[in-house]
């Protein structure tokens, strides 16, 4: 849902090039969004959202400027993954800035 909302909020912002979402676990990999999510999005004017769940890939740390975590546990998992990539492949392989979603929206430290 956060991806759909973020896409809508940044639609006219030329600074935003690519938005994607992925999980730190593969629990729902390959699945479409929950129907309740789609209902909430539609009720709020987002009717063009399509997504298939996937797990975070090593290339995400290279391909995206920012990776936003929804909570501290996910941020911890992402930080560990990024450190492993840097250790194995060098800093150029994972330059993405990791932060909590709330930090990006001006609510420092909030999940």
Phi, psi and omega in degrees: 000320181301322179298315180299316179295315181297319177301315182294318182294331186252009186308318183266002183272111183290348178283342182262118184261307185224137177231135178211165174224150181204159180256159176279345174241165183255030186303320185242019184307131179088354183268152173281165177300152176301140180304328178294324176298313181297324178295314179298315179299313181298320179295343179249020172088001179263100184247357183252022184272128174223138184201145171239126183299142176213165177268150177303136178252156176305321182296337178300326181290343176262322190277341182244142178288323181232144169234119184258128179260145181280338180206171183298323180296316178293323177297318178299313179299317180295319179298317177299316179298315181297318179299320179295318179296315180297318180299318184276330188233351180099161185299328181295342182279348185208061183279356184305143175271126180262136178200163174288147180305318179297327177297320181294328182269011177088014180242066187313128175084356180267143179269000000 
